[in-house]
Every structure is written in structure tokens, then in C-alpha cells.
Coordinates of C-alpha atoms and ligand atoms in Angstrom, one line a residue:
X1 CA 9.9 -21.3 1.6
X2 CA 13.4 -22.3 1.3
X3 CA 15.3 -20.3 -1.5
X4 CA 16.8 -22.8 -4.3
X5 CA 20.4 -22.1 -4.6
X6 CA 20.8 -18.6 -4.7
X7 CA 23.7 -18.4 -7.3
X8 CA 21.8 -20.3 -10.0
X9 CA 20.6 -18.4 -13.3
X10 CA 16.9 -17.9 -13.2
X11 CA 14.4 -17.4 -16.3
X12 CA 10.4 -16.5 -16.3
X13 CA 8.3 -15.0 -18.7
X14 CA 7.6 -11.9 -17.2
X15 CA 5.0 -10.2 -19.3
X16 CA 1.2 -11.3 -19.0
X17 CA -0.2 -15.1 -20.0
X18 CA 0.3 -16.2 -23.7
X19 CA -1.0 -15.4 -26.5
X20 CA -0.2 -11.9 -26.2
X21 CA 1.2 -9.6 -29.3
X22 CA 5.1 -9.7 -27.6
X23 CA 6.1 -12.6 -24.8
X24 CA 9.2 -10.7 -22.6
X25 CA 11.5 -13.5 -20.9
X26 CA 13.7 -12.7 -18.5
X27 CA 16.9 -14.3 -17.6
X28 CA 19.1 -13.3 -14.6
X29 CA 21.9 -15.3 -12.9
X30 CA 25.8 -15.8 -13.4
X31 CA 25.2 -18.0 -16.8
X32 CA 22.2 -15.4 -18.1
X33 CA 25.0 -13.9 -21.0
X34 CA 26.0 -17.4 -22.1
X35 CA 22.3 -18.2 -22.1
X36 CA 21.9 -15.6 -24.4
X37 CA 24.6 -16.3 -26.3
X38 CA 23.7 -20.2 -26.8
X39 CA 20.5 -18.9 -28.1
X40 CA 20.8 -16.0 -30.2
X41 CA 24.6 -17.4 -31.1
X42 CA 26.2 -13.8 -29.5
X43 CA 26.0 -11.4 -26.7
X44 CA 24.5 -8.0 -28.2
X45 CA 26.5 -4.5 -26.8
X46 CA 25.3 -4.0 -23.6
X47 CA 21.7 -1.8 -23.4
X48 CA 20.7 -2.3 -27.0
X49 CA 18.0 -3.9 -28.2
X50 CA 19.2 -5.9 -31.5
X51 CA 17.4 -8.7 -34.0
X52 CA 18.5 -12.4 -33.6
X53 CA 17.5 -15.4 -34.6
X54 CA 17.1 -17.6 -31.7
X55 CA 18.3 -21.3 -32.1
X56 CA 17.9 -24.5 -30.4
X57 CA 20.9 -26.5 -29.3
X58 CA 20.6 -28.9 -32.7
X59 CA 20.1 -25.9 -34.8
X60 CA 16.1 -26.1 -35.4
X61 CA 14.6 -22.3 -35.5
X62 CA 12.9 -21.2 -32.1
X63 CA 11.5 -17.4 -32.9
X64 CA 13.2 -14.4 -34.5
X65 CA 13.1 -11.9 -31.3
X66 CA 14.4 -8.5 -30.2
X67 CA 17.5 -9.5 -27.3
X68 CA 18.8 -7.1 -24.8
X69 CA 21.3 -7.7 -22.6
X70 CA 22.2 -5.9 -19.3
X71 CA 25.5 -6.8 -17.6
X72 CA 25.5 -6.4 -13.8
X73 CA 25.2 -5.3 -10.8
X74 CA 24.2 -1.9 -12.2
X75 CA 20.9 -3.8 -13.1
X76 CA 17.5 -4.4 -11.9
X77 CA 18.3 -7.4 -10.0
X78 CA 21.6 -7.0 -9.5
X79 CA 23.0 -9.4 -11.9
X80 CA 23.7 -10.5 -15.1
X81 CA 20.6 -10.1 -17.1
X82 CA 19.2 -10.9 -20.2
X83 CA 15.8 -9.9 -22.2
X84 CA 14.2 -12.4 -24.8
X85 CA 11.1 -9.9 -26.8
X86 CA 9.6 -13.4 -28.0
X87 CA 6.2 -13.2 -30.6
X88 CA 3.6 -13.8 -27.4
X89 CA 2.7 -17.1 -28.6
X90 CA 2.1 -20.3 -26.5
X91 CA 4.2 -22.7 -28.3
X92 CA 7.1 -19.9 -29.0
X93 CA 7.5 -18.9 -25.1
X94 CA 6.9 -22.9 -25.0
X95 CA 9.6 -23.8 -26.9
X96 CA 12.3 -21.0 -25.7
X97 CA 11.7 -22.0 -21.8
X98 CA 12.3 -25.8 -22.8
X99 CA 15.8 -25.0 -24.3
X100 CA 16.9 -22.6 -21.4
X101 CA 15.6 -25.0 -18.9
X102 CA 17.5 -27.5 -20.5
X103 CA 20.7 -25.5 -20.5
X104 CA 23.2 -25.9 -17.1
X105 CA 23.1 -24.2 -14.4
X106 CA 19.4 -22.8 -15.8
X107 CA 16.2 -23.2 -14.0
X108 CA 12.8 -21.5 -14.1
X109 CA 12.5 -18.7 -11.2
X110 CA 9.8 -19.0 -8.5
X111 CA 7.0 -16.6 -7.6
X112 CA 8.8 -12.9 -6.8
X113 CA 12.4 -14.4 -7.1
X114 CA 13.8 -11.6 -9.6
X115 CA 12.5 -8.9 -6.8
X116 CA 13.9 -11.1 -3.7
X117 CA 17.4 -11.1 -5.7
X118 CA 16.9 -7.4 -6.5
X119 CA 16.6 -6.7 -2.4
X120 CA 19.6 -9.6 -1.3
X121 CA 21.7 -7.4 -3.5
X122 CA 20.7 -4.1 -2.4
X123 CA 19.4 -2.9 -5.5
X124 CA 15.7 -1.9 -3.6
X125 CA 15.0 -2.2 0.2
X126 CA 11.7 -3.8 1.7
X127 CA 9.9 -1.0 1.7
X128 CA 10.6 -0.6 -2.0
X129 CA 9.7 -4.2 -2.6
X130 CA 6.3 -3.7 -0.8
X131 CA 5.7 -0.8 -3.5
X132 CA 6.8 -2.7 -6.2
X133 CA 3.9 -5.6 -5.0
X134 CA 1.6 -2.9 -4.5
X135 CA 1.9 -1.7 -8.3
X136 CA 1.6 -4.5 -9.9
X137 CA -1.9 -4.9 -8.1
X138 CA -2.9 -1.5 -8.5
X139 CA -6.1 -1.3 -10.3
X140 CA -7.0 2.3 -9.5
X141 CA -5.3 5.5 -10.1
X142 CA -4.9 6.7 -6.4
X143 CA -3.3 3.0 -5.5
X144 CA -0.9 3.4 -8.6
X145 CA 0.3 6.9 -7.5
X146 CA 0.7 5.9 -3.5
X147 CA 2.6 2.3 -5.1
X148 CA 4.8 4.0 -7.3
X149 CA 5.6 6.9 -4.1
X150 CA 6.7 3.8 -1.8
X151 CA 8.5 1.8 -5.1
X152 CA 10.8 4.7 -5.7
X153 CA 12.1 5.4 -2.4
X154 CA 9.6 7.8 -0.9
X155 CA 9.1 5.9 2.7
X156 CA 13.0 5.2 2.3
X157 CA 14.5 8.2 2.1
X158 CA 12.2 9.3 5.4
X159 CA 13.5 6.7 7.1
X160 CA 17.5 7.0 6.1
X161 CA 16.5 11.0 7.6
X162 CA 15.4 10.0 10.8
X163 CA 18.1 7.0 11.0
X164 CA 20.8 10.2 10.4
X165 CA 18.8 12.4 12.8
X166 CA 19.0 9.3 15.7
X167 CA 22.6 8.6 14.8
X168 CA 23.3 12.3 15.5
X169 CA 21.9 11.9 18.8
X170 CA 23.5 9.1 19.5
X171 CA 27.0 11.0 18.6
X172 CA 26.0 13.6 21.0
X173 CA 25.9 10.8 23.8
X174 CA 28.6 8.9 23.3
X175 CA 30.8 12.1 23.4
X176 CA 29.1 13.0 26.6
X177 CA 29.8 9.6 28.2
X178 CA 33.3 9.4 26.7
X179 CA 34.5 12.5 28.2
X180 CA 32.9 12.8 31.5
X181 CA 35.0 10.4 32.7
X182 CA 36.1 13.0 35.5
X183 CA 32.5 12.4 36.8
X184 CA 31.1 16.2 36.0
X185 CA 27.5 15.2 36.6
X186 CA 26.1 18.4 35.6
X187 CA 27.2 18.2 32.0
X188 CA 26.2 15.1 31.9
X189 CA 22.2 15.8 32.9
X190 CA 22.2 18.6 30.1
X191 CA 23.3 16.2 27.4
X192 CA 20.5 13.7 28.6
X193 CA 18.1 17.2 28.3
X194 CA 19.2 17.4 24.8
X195 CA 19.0 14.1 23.5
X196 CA 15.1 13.8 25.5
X197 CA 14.5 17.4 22.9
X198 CA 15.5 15.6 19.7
X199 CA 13.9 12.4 20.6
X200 CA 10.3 14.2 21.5
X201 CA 10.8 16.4 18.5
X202 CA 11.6 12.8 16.5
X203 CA 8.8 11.1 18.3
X204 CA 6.6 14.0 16.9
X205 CA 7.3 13.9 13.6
X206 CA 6.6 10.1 13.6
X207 CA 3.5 10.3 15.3
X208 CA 2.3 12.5 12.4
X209 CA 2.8 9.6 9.8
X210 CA 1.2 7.3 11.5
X211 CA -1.9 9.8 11.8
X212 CA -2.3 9.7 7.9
X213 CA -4.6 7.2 6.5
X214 CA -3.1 4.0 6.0
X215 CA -1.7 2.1 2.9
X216 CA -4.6 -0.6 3.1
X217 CA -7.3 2.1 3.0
X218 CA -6.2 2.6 -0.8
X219 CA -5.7 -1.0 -1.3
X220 CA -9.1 -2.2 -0.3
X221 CA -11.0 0.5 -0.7
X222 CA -13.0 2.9 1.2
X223 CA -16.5 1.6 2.6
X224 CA -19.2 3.5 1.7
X225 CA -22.5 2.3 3.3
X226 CA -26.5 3.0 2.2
X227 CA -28.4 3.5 5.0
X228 CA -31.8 4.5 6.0
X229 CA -35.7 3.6 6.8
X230 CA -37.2 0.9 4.8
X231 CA -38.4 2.1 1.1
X232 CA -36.4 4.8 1.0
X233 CA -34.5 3.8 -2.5
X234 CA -31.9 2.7 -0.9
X235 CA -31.3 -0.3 -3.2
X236 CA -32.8 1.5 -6.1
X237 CA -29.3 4.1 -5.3
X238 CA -26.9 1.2 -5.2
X239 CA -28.4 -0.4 -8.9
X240 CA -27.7 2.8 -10.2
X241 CA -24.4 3.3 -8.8
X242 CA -23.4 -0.1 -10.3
X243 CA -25.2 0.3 -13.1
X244 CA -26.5 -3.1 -12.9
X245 CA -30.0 -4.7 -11.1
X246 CA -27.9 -5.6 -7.8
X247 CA -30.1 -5.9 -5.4
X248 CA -33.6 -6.5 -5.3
X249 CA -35.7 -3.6 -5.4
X250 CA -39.8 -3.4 -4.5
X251 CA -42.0 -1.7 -2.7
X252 CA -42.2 -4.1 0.0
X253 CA -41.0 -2.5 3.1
X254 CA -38.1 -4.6 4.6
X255 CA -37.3 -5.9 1.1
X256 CA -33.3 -5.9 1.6
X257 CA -32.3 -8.1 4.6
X258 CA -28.6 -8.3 4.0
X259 CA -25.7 -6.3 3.3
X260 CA -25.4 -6.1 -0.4
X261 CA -21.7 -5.0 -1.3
X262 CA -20.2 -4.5 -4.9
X263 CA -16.8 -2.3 -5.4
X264 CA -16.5 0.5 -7.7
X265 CA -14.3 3.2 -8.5
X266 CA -14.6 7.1 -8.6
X267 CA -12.5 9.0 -9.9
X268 CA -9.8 6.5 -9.4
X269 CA -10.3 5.7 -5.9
X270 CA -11.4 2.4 -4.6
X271 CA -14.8 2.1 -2.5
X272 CA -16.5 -0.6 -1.8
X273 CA -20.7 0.5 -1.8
X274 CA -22.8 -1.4 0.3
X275 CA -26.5 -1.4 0.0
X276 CA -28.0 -2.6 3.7
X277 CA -31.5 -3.3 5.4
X278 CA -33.5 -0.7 6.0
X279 CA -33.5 0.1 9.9
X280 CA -36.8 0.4 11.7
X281 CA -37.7 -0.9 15.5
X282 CA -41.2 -1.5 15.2
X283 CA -42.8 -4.8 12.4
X284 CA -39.4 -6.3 11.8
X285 CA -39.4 -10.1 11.8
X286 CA -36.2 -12.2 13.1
X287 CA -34.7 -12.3 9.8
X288 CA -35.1 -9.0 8.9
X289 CA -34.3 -8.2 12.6
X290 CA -30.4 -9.7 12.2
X291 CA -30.1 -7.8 8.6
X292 CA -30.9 -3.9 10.9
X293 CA -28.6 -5.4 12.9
X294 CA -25.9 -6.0 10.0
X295 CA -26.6 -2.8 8.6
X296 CA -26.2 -0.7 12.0
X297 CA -22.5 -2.6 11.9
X298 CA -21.6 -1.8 8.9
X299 CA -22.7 1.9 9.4
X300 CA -20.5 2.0 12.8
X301 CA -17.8 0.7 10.2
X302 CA -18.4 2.8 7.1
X303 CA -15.5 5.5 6.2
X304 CA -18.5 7.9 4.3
X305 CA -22.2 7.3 5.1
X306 CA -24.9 8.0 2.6
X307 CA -27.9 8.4 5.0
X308 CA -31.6 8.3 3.0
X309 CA -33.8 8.8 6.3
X310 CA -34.9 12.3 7.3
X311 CA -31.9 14.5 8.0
X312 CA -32.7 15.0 11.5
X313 CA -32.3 10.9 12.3
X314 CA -28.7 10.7 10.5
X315 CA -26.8 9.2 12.6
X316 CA -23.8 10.2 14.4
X317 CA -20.9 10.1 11.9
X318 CA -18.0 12.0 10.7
X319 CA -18.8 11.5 6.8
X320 CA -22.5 11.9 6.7
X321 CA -24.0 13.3 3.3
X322 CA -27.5 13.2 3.9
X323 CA -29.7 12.8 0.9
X324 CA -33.2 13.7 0.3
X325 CA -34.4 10.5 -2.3
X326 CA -36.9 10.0 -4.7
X327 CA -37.4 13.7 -5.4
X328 CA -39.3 13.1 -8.9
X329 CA -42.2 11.7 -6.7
X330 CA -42.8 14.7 -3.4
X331 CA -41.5 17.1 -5.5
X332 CA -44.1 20.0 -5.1
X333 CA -44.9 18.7 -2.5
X334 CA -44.3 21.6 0.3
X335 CA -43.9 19.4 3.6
X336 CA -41.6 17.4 1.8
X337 CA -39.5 20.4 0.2
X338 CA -39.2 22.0 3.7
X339 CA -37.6 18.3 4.8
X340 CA -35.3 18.2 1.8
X341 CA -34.4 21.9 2.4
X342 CA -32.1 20.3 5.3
X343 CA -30.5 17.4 3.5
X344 CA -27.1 18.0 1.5
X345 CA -28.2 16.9 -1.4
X346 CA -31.6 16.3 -3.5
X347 CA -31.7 12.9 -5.6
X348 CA -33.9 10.6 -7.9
X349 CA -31.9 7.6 -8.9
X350 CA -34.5 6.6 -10.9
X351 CA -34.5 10.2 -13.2
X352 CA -31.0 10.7 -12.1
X353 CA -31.4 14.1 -10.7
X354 CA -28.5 14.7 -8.3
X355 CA -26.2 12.0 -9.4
X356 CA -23.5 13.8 -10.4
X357 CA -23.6 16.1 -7.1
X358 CA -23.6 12.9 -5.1
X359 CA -20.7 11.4 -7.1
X360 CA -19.0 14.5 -6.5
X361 CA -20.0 14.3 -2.7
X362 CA -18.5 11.5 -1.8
X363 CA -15.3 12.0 -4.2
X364 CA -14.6 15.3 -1.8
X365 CA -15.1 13.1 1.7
X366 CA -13.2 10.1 0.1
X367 CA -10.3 12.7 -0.7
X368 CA -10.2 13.8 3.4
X369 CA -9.0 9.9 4.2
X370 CA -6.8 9.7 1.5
X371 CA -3.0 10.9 1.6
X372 CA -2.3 14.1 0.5
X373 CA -0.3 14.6 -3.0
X374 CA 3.1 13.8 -2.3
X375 CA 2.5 12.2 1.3
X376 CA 3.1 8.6 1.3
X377 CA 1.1 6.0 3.2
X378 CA 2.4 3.3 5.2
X379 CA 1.4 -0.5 5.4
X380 CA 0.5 -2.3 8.6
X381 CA 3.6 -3.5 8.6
X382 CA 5.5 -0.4 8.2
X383 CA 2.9 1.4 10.9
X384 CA 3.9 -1.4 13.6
X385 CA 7.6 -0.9 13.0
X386 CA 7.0 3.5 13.8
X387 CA 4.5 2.9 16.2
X388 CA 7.4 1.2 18.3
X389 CA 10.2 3.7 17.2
X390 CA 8.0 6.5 18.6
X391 CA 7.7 4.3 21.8
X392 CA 11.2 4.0 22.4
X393 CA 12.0 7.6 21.6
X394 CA 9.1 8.7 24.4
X395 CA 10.3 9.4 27.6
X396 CA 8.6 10.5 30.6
X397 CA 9.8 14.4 31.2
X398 CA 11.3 14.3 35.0
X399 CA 11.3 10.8 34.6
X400 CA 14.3 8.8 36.4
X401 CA 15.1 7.7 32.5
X402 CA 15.0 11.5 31.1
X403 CA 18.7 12.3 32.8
X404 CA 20.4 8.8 32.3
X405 CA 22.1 9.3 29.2
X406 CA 23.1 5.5 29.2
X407 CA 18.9 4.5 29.4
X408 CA 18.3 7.0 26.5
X409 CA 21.6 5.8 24.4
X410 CA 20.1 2.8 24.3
X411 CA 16.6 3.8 23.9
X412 CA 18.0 5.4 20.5
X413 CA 19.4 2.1 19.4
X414 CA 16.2 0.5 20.0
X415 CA 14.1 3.3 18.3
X416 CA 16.7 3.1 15.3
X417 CA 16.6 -0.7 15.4
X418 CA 12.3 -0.9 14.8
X419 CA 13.1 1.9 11.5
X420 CA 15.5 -0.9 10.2
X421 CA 12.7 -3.0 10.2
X422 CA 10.5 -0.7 7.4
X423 CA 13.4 -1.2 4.9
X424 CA 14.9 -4.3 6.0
X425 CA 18.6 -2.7 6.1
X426 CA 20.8 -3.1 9.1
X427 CA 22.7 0.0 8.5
X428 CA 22.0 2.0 11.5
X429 CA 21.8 -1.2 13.6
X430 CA 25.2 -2.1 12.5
X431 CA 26.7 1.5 13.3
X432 CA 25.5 1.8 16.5
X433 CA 26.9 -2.1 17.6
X434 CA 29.8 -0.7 16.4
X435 CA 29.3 2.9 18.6
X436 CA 28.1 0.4 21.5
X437 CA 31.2 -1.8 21.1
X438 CA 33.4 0.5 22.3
X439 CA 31.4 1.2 26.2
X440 CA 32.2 -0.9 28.8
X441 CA 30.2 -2.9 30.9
X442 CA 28.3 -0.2 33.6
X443 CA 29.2 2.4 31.9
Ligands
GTP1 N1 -40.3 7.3 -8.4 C1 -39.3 6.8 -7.7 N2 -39.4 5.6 -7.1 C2 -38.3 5.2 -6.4 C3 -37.1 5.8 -6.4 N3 -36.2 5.1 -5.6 C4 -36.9 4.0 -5.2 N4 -38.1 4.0 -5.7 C5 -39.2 3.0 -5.5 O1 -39.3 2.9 -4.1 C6 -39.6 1.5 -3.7 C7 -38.5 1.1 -2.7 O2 -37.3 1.1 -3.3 P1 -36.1 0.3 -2.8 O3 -34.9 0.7 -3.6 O4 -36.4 -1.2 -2.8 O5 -36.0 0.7 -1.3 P2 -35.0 0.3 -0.1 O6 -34.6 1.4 0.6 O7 -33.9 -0.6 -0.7 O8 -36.0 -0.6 0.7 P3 -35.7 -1.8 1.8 O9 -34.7 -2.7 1.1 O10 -37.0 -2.4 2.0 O11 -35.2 -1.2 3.0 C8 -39.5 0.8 -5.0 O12 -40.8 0.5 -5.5 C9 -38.8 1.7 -5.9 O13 -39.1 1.4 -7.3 C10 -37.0 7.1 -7.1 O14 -35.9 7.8 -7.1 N5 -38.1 7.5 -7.7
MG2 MG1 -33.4 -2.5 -0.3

């Protein structure tokens, strides 16, 4: 989308849709204090929310509002800015765009123009940005702790330590190259043996990043799949889960045929439950047929399995809890209570027994795919732009590569060039033109 002009002074109402209880406009932008002024008839001290009386150009009341007014560029978006605490009412956020759209050199601001302004004037890098997007989606307590990690700087300030640990390499080789001049070849091999030591130890370090669960895990939601023969309560589990009659339950055999899905949260982390057909070879018609097959997909894909068969059929996966169903009808029954005996948990969805211990069951697995406290996870986009840094900084050991410092220089300013890419800053990039600039050709 092609930017309108990029000095004009935007406006939006940036709190939720009218009517609310307060309407917060925005205005940012060159003109944003003599907006402020041509409403409110003065420029409050900067910082301080004051009264005013806001008027239209002709003198007819608009709303009596709380102003603040933020001169730039030690500001959110960089600028000039201005805050209009309107009463939330249609016709009063209404009436107050219509008079600053009317103004000159106003106009209203598009989708995610006060962050894009924010980044074009350095006041957040991309990654930043990405956080900021994230939190305003964040519906669930662990997405709103990993958004607000990556909006303040968490993934940034990794990166600006690995761009400072590749520059220093870099140093290390230009000095090398500058001063063996004389042609001293063996100082020149255990320079390149130093700079192949940081860049493994470097390459390390990112490969353990991009080993932590990723960023869209906590966005989407982990999948946790029912599995299991038919009748086993399968469905039965997932209506109580959701606390609503979700899928069809009866005492058919082969009742459920497709893969039932509904999100819900525990404890502040996003799943997504599916309920699936229950798997058997033998009796199954085509239709039913396709549905095992869905549901033997989707237990392939699941991040925790909750397997309602007998314990000894689970089948092969990392984040198994294997439950022992219906207990209020075999209990007593000794066969069955030897069976059950192996299972990790006994339930009854329908008396409820062992509902909290399975809520608690897959809370504890969930945690294992989740970042730790304090460890930030990266987007796909972020991941991609690593995944290549630790390519460029790998280099074969022995390898032709390993003792040409001029291969690895530039390896380095490849490696530092894919980090640039997770904040969007060219500040490496730019130092190490300026490093490069001063080689000449072949050398
Ligand atoms: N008493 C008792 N009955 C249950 C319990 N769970 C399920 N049932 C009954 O068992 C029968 C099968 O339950 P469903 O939940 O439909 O089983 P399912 O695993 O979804 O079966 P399919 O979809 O055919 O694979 C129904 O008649 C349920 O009412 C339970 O915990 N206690
Ligand atoms: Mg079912």
C-alpha cells in the first residue's frame, strides 16, 4: 500500500468502537499542536492532562474533554502529538473527526499508520512492532506476557548483542588482513581459527532459540486431540470441556465421523480441543472410514494427546496422558480396575471425577511447549531471518573456507545482514559497508 504523504498530520480514534464511557483521539503530525489549539482555543503545558472546551471553527460547542499534548520526537510516534479524552459517544467522536478532518494539512490515519511512523522514526524496531500487533490480539495470558516480552525490546536487545559480538569479529579480521600485508601466512590462519570459534560459539547460541517453541504456538494455540475406540466418551469429554452439547453424543458406535474442534483456554494458555472419530479397522463404513482417517491426522498433528482406549494401544506420542473413562460405570469392576491401574489418570465426564487432574494434566504438558519465564519466542519471520544467520556463521572445520579470513569476513557480514532483518535496522549492515569500503579488490 502506498503510504499517503508522510509529513501530513494524522488523526484516529484509537480506543475501541463508540459508544464507550471515554472516546481517546489521537492526533500526530507537524500541524497536531495547532490542531489542538484550533479546537480547544490553546496548547496545554506539555504532559498534562487539562479541561477544555472543545470548539468548532464557527464557535458551535463540540464536547467538553480532557486534552494532552506531547511535543516531539521524545514521543510515541515520534512526533508532535496530541490526545482528545472525548465522552465515547457516536455523534461526539462524529463531530470532532469532521472538524479535524476539515482542518489543513489534517487527514484521518490508515490501518497501523501511528505504529509505521513510530518505526520510520526509530522510536520501536520491527521486532517491537510485531509485539505491539501481537498485544493488541492477545486474548490469553501466556500471549500477553510473550507480546509484551517482544514489544519492549526483549528479541531486540538479543539481537543488538549478537550484532556487537559479529562486529567484534569482524574487527578482529580486518586488523588481521590490514596488517599482514608482509604476507605472514601463519598469523593469518590463526586469526581465521578464531573468528571460525566465535562464529560456532555464535551459531550455537542461535541454534538454541530457534529450538524454543515458536511465537505462533502461543498465538494459535496448542492442539490438543481426543482420541480413542468408538464409545469410549470421547465426545461426552469434549462437551464437558466446553461446557456446552458440542458434539453429538450416543451410544451408537461410530457416532462422531468428523473432527469436532472448539478453542478454549486453561489457565491462560490457548488450545484448540478437538473431539475426533473413534478409530477401529473392522465395521467401519466409507464415511466413517475417511473420519478414522481424519482423526489418525490429527493425532499425528496433536501437541498433547488425550488417548481414551486401553493404555496399552496409546499410540506413539510424546504428550500422551492416557485416561481410563467412564469410571462411574466399571468401577468395582475388578478386570476393569486392573486396566485403569495403568492409565494416568481415572475420569467420568459425566460425574466429573478426575476433571480437575486432567485439567491439571494437560496444563503441565502444555507448559513443556511453551517458552520458559523470561525466554522470548520468535515469529516465523524472525525464525527464517536466525535460521540463515546461523547458516552463514557455520563453517565446515578443515574446510577450504575455515582458514580464508576474507570467505569468513564476509560470511560475518552476511550472518549480521539476516539479524538486521528481525528488527528492520541497518545498523550493522551499514558499519560493516563502511569496514568493507576500505579493502580493495582481491584482497
Ligand atoms: N455413565 C457414563 N456414560 C458415559 C460416560 N461418557 C460417555 N458415556 C456414554 O457412552 C456413550 C458413548 O459416548 P460418546 O461420548 O458418544 O462416545 P464417543 O467416544 O464420542 O463415541 P464415537 O463418537 O462413536 O467414537 C454414550 O451413551 C454416553 O452417554 C461417562 O463418563 N459415564
Ligand atoms: Mg463421538
Amino acid at each position: 500500500m502506498q503510504e499517503k504523504g508522510a509529513s501530513d498530520t494524522i488523526f484516529a480514534l484509537s480506543s475501541g468502537v463508540p459508544p464507550a464511557a471515554i472516546g481517546v483521539v489521537r492526533i500526530s503530525g507537524p500541524r497536531a499542536g495547532v490542531a489542538l489549539k484550533a479546537l480547544a482555543g490553546r496548547r496545554p503545558p506539555p504532559r498534562r492532562a487539562s479541561l477544555a472546551d472543545l470548539r468548532r471553527a464557527d464557535g458551535g460547542a463540540l464536547d467538553r474533554a480532557l486534552i494532552l499534548w506531547f511535543p516531539g520526537p521524545a514521543t510515541a510516534t515520534g512526533e508532535d502529538l496530541a490526545e482528545l479524552h472525548l465522552h465515547g459517544g457516536r455523534a461526539v467522536v462524529a463531530a470532532v473527526e469532521a472538524e479535524l478532518a476539515a482542518l489543513p494539512g489534517l487527514r484521518r490515519a490508515e490501518a497501523g499508520e501511528f505504529t509505521r511512523r513510530a518505526f520510520l522514526n526509530g522510536r520501536i524496531d520491527l521486532a517491537e512492532a510485531e509485539g505491539l500487533a501481537d498485544l493488541l490480539a492477545a486474548e490469553t495470558e501466556s500471549q500477553r506476557v510473550q507480546a509484551l516480552g517482544l514489544a519492549s525490546g526483549h528479541v531486540s536487545r538479543a539481537v543488538a548483542a549478537w550484532q556487537e559480538r559479529l562486529l567484534a569479529l569482524m574487527a578482529g579480521a580486518e586488523a588481521e588482513l590490514n596488517f599482514s600485508d608482509e604476507g605472514d601466512v601463519e598469523v593469518g590462519e590463526s586469526a581465521a581459527q578464531r573468528a571460525v570459534t566465535g562464529m560456532a560459539a555464535l551459531a550455537g547460541e542461535l541454534g538454541e532459540w530457534l529450538a524454543r517453541p515458536a511465537a505462533e504456538v502461543i498465538a494459535e494455540g496448542l492442539s490438543v486431540v481426543i482420541a480413542g475406540p468408538p464409545n469410549a466418551g470421547k465426545s461426552t469429554l469434549i462437551n464437558a470441556l466446553a461446557k456446552r452439547e458440542l458434539a453429538i453424543v450416543s451410544p451408537v458406535a461410530g457416532t462422531t465421523r468428523d473432527v469436532i474442534e472448539t478453542p478454549l483456554a486453561l489457565d491462560g494458555i490457548a488450545m484448540r480441543f478437538s473431539d475426533t472419530a473413534g478409530l477401529r479397522g473392522e465395521g467401519a463404513e466409507a464415511i466413517e472410514a475417511i473420519g478414522i482417517d481424519r482423526a489418525k491426522a490429527a493425532v499425528a498433528a496433536a501437541d498433547i494427546l488425550l488417548w481414551l482406549g486401553p493404555p496399552e494401544a496409546t499410540p506413539a506420542h510424546p504428550r500422551a496422558i492416557r485416561i481410563a473413562a467412564q469410571a462411574d460405570r466399571w468401577r468395582g469392576d475388578a478386570a476393569a480396575e486392573a486396566e485403569a491401574a495403568h492409565a494416568d489418570l481415572i475420569l467420568s465426564a459425566t460425574t466429573g471425577e478426575g476433571m480437575a487432574a486432567l485439567h491439571r494434566a494437560i496444563v503441565d504438558r502444555a507448559r513443556t511447549l511453551l517458552p520458559r519465564e523470561g525466554e522470548a519466542a520468535l515469529r516465523a519471520r524472525q525464525r527464517a531471518a536466525l535460521a540463515e544467520a546461523r547458516e552463514w556463521l557455520t563453517v565446515a572445520a578443515g574446510s577450504q573456507e575455515a582458514s580464508d579470513l576474507i570467505l569468513l569476513a564476509e560470511r560475518l557480514r552476511l550472518a549480521a545482514g539476516a539479524l538486521d532483518r528481525i528488527t528492520g535496522r541497518a545498523g550493522v549492515e551499514d558499519m560493516l559497508d563502511a569496514l568493507f569500503g576500505r579493502f580493495c579488490i582481491g584482497k
